[in-house]
PDB file of C-alpha atoms in Angstrom:
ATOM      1  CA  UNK A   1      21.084  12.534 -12.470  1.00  0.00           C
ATOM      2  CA  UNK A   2      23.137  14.810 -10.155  1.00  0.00           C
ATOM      3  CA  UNK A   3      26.231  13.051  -8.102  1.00  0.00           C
ATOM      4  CA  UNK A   4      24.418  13.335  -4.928  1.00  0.00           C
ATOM      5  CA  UNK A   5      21.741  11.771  -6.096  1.00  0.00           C
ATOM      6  CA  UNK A   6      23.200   8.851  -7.738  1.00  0.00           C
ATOM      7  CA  UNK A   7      25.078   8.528  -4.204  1.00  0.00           C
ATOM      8  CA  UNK A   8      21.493   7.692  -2.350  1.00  0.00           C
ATOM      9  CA  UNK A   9      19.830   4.210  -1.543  1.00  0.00           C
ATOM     10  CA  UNK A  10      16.905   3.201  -2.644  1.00  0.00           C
ATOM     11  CA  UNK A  11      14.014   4.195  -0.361  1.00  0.00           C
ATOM     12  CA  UNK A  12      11.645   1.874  -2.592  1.00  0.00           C
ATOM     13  CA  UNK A  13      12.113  -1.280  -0.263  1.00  0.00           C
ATOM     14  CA  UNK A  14      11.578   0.453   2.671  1.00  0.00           C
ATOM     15  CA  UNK A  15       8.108   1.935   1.466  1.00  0.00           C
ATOM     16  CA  UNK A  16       6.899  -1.128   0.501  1.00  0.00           C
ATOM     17  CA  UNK A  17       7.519  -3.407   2.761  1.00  0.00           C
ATOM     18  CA  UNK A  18       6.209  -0.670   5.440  1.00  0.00           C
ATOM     19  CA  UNK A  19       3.000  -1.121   3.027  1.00  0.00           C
ATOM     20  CA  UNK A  20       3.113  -4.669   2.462  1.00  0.00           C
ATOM     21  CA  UNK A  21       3.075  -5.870   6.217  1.00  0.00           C
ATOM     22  CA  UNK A  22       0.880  -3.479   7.857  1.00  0.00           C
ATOM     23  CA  UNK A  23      -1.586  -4.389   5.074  1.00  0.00           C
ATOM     24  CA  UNK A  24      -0.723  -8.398   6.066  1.00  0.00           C
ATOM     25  CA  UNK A  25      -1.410  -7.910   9.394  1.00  0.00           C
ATOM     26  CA  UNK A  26      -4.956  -5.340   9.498  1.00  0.00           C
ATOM     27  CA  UNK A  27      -6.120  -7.992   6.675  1.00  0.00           C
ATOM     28  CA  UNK A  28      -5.585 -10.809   9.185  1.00  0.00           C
ATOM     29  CA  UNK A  29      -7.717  -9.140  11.105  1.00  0.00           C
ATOM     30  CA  UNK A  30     -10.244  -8.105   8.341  1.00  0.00           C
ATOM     31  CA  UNK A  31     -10.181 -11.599   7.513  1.00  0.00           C
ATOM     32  CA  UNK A  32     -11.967 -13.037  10.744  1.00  0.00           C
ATOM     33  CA  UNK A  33      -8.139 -14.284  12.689  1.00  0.00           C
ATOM     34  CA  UNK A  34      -8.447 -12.365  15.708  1.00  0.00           C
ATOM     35  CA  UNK A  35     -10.155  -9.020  16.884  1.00  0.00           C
ATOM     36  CA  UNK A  36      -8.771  -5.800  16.248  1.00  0.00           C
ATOM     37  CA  UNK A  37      -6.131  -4.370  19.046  1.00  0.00           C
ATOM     38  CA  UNK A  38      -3.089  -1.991  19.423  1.00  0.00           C
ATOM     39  CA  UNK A  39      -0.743  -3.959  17.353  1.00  0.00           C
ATOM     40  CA  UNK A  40      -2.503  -2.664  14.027  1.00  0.00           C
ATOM     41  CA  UNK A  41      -2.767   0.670  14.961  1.00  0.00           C
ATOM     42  CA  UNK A  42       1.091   0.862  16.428  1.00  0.00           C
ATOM     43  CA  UNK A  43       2.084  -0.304  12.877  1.00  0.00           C
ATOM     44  CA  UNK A  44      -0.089   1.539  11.290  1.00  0.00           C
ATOM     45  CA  UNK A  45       1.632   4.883  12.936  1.00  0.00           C
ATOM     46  CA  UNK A  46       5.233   4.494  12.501  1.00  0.00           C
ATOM     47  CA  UNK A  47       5.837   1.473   9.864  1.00  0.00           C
ATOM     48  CA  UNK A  48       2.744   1.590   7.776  1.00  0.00           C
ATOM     49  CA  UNK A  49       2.648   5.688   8.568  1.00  0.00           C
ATOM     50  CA  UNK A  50       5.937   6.903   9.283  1.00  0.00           C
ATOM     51  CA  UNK A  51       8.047   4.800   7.588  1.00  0.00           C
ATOM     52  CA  UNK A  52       6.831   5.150   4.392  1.00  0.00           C
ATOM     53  CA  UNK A  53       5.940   9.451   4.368  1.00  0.00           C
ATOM     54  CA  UNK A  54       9.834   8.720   5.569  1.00  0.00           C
ATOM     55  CA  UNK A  55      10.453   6.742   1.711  1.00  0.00           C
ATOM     56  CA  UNK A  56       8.200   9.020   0.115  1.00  0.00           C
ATOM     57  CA  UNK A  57      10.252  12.234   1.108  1.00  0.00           C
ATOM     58  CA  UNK A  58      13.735  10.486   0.031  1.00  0.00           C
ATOM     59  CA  UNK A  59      11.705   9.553  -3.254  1.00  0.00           C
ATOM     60  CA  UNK A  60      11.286  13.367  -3.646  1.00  0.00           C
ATOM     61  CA  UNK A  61      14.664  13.706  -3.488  1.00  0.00           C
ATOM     62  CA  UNK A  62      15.374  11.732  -6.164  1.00  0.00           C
ATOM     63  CA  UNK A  63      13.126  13.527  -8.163  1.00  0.00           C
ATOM     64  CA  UNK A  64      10.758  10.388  -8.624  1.00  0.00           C
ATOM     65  CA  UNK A  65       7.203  11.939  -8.319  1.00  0.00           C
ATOM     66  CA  UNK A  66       5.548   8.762  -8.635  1.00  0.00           C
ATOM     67  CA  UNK A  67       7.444   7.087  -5.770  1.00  0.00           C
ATOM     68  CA  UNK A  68       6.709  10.405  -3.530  1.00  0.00           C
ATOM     69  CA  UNK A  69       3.151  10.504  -4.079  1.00  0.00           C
ATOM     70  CA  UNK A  70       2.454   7.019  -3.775  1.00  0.00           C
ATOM     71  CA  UNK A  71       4.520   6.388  -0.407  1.00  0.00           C
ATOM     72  CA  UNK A  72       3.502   9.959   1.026  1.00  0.00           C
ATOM     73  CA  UNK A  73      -0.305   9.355   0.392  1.00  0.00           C
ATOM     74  CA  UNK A  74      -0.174   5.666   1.586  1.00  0.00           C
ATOM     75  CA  UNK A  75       1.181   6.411   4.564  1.00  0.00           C
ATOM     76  CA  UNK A  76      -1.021   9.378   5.591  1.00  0.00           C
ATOM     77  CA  UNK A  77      -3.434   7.070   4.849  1.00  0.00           C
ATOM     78  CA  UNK A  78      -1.841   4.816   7.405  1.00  0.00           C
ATOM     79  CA  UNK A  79      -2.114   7.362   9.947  1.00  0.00           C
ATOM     80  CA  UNK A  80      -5.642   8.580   9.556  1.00  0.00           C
ATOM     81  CA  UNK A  81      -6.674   5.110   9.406  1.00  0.00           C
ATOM     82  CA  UNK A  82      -5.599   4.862  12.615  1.00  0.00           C
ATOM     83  CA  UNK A  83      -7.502   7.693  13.765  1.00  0.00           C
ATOM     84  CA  UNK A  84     -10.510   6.574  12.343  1.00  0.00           C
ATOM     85  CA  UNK A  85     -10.182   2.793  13.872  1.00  0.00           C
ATOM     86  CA  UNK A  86     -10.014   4.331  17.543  1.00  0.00           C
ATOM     87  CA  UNK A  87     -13.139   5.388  18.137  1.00  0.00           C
ATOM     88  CA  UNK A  88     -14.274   2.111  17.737  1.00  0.00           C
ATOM     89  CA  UNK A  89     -11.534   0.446  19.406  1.00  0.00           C
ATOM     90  CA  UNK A  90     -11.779   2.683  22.373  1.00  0.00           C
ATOM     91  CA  UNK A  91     -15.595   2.649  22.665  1.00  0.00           C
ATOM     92  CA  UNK A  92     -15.727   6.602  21.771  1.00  0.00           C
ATOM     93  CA  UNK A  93     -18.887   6.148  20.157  1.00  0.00           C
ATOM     94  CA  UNK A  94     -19.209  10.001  19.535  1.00  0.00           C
ATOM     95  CA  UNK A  95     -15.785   9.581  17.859  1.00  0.00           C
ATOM     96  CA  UNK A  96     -16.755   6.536  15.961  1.00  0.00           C
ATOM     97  CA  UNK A  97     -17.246   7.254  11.919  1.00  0.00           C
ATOM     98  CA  UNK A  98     -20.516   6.469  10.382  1.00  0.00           C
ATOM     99  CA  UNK A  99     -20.766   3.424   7.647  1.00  0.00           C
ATOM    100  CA  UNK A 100     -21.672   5.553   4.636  1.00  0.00           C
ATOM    101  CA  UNK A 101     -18.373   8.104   5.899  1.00  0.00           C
ATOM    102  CA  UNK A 102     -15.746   5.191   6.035  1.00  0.00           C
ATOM    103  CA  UNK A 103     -17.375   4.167   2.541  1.00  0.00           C
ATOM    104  CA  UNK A 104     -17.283   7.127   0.859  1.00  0.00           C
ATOM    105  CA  UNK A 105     -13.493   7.500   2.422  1.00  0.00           C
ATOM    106  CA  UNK A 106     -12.595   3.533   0.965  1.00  0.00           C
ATOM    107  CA  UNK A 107     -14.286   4.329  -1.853  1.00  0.00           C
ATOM    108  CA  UNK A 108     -11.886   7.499  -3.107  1.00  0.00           C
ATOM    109  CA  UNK A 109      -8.826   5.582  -1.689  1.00  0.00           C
ATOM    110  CA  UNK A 110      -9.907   3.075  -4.299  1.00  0.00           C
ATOM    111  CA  UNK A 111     -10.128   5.658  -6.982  1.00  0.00           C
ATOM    112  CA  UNK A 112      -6.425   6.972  -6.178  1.00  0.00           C
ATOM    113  CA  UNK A 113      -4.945   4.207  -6.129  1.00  0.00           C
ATOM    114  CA  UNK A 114      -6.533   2.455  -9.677  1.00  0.00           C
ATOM    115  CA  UNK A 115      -5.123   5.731 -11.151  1.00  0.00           C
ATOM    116  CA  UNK A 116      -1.374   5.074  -9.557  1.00  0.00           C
ATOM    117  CA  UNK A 117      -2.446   1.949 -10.986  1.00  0.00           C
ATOM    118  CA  UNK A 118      -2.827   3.167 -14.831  1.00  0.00           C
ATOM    119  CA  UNK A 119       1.233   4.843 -14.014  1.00  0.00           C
ATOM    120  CA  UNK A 120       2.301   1.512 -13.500  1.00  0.00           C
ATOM    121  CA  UNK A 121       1.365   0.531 -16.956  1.00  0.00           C
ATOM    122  CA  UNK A 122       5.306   2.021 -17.714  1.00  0.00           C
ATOM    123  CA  UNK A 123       7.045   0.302 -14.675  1.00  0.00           C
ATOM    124  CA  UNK A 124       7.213  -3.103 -14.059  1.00  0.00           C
ATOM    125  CA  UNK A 125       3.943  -6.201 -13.616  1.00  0.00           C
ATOM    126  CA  UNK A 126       4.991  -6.773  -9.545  1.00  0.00           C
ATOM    127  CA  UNK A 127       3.921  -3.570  -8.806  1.00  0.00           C
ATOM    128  CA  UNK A 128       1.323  -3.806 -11.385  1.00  0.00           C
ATOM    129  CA  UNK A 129      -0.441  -6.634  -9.132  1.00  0.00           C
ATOM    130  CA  UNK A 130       0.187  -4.556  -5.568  1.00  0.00           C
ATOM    131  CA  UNK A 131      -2.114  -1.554  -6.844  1.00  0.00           C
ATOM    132  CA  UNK A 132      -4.298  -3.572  -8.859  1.00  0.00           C
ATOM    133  CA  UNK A 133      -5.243  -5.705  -5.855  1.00  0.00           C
ATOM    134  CA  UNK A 134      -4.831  -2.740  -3.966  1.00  0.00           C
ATOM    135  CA  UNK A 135      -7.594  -0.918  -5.745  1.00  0.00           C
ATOM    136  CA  UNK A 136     -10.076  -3.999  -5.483  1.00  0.00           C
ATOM    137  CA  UNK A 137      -9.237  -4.439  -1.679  1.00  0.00           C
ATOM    138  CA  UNK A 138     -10.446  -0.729  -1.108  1.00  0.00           C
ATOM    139  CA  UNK A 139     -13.283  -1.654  -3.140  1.00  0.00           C
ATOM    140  CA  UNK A 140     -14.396  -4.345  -0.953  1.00  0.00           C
ATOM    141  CA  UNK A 141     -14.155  -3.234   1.994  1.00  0.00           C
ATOM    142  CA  UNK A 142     -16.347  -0.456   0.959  1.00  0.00           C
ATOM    143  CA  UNK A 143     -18.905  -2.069  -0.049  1.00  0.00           C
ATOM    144  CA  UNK A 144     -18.256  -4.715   3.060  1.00  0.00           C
ATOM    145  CA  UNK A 145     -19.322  -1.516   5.172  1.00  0.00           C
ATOM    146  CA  UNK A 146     -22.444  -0.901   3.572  1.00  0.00           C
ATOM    147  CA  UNK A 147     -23.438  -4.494   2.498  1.00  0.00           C
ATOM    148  CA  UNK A 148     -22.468  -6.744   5.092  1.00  0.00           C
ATOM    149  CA  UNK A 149     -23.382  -9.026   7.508  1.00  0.00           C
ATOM    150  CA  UNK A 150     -24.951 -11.252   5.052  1.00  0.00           C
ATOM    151  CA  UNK A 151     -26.775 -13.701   7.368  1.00  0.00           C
ATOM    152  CA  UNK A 152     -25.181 -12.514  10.423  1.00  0.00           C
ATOM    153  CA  UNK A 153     -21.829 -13.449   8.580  1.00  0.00           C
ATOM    154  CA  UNK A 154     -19.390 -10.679   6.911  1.00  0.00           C
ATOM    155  CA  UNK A 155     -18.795 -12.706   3.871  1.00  0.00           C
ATOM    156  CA  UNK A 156     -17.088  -9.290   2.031  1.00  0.00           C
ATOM    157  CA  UNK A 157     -15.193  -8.141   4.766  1.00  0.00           C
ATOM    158  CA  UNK A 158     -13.445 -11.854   4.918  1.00  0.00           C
ATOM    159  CA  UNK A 159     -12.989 -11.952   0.868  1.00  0.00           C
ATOM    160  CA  UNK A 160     -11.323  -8.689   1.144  1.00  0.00           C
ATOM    161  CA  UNK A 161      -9.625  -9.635   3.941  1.00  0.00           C
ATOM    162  CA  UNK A 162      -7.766 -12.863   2.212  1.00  0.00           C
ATOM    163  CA  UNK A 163      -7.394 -10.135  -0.436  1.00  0.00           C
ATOM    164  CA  UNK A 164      -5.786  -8.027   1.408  1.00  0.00           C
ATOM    165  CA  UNK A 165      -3.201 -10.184   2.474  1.00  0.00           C
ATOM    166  CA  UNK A 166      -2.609 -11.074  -1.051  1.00  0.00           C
ATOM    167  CA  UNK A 167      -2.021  -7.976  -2.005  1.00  0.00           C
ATOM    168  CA  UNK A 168       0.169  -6.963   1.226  1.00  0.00           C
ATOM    169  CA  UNK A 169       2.331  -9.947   0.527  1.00  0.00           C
ATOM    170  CA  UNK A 170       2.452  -9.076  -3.062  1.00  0.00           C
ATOM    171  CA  UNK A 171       4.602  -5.877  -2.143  1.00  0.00           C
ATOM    172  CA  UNK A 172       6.617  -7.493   0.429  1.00  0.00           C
ATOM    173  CA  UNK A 173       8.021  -9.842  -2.510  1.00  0.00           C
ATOM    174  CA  UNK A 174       8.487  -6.920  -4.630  1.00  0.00           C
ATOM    175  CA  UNK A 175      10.599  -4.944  -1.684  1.00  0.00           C
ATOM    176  CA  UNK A 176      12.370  -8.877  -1.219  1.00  0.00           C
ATOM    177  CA  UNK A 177      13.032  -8.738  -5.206  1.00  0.00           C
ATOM    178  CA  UNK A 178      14.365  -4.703  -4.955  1.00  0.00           C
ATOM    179  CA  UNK A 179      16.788  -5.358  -2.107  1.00  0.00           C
ATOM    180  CA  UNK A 180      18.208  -9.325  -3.351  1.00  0.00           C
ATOM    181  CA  UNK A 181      18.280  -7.774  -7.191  1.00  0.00           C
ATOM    182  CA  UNK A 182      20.575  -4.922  -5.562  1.00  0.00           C
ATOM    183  CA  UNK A 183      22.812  -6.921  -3.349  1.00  0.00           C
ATOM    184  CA  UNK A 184      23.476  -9.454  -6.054  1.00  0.00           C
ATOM    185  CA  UNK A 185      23.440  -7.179  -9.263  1.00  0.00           C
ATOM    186  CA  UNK A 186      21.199  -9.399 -11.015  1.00  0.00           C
ATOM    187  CA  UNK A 187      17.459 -10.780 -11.062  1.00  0.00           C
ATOM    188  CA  UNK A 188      17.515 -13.158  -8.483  1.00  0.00           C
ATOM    189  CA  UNK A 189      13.760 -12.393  -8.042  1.00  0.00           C
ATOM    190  CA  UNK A 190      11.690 -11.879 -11.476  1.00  0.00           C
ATOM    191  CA  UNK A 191       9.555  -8.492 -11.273  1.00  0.00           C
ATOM    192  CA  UNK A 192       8.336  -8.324 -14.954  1.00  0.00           C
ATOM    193  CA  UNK A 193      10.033  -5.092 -16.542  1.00  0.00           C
ATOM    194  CA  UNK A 194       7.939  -3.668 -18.788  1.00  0.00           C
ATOM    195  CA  UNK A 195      10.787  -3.586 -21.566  1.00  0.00           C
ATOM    196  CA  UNK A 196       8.755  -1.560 -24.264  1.00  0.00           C
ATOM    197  CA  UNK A 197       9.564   1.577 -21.808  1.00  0.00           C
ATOM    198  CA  UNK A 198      13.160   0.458 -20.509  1.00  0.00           C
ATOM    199  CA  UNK A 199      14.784   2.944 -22.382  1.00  0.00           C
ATOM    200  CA  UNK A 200      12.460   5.917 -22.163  1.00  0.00           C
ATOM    201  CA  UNK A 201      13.786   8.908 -20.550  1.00  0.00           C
ATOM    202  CA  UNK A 202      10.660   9.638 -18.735  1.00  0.00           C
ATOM    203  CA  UNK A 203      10.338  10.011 -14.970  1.00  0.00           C
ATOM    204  CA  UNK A 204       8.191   6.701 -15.155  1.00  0.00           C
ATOM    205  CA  UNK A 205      11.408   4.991 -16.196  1.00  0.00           C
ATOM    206  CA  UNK A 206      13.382   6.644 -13.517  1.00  0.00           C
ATOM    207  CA  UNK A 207      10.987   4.936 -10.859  1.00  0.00           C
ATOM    208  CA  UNK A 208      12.675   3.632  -8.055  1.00  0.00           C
ATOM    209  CA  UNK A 209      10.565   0.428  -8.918  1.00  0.00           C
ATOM    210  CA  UNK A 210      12.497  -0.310 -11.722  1.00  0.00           C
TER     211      UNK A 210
END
């Protein structure tokens, strides 16, 4: 590691709790608590979007491709989700997406992210569960578009919804757990390192994750 690099922060927090409450609060939503509205898509721009393509590019710097590719995609995700929520939202039916297009587009989110899933075989079990839950979440809500209402009620959509808050809260206590491990030097908050790959000097290991 080069001396300018071992003089930056850790961007990891940052990313995921950009991640981790944006997905809290659109799963609120998702989950039946109140109707869609501007506060979702404002996070989804510049805290769920910006902020992390923001922890993504100072992952990159640290030469930690998984970190970069996972906070880069997410939040470009963020920001076309937002995009694709508006036509709805404003009544733009022309601009509103189709239920087999926002499948198909849940659907290969849900692929990505199970294989950033299979990376974090070599990093630690908290982030483990975020893209795990993650890839299930993307899952469901696909199939929520094509399947539901069931019985005039969207059973799926409110499954995935508690779901999704699960898994949003699941990264804010691994960015809690980053920054309190940091600040004290110690594990104040257990993450589960995967120990059989502590030592390796792959770029897995050098996750900021870790």
């Amino acid at each position: 590691m080069s001396e300018n690099s071992a003089r930056l922060a850790n961007p990891a927090p940052l990313g995921l709790l950009a991640f981790g409450t944006t997905t809290v609060l659109l799963n609120l939503h998702n989950a039946g608590l109140w109707a869609l509205d501007t506060t979702v898509l404002a996070m989804g721009i510049f805290y769920g979007g910006l902020a992390q393509v923001i922890a993504g590019i100072c992952e990159f710097k640290k030469g930690n491709t998984f970190g970069m590719t996972a906070f880069c995609s997410y939040g470009l995700f963020w920001m076309t989700l937002v995009f694709v929520l508006l036509g709805d939202l404003l009544g733009l039916s022309a601009f509103a997406p189709s239920k087999g297009g926002i499948a198909a587009y849940l659907t290969i989110w849900g692929f990505f992210t199970f294989f950033m899933f299979v990376g974090t075989l070599r990093l630690n079990r908290a982030l483990q569960v975020v893209f795990l839950s993650l890839t299930v979440l993307f899952w469901l809500l696909a199939i929520h578009k094509v399947v539901d209402p069931i019985g005039g009620r969207n059973v799926i959509g409110t499954v995935a919804g508690i779901e999704g808050i699960f898994c949003g809260a699941s990264a804010i206590y691994l960015a809690v757990a980053e920054i309190w491990n940091g600040v004290y030097g110690r594990s104040v908050l257990p993450i589960g390192e995967v120990r059989a790959y502590a030592s390796a000097p792959s770029e897995a290991g050098r996750a900021s994750t870790n």
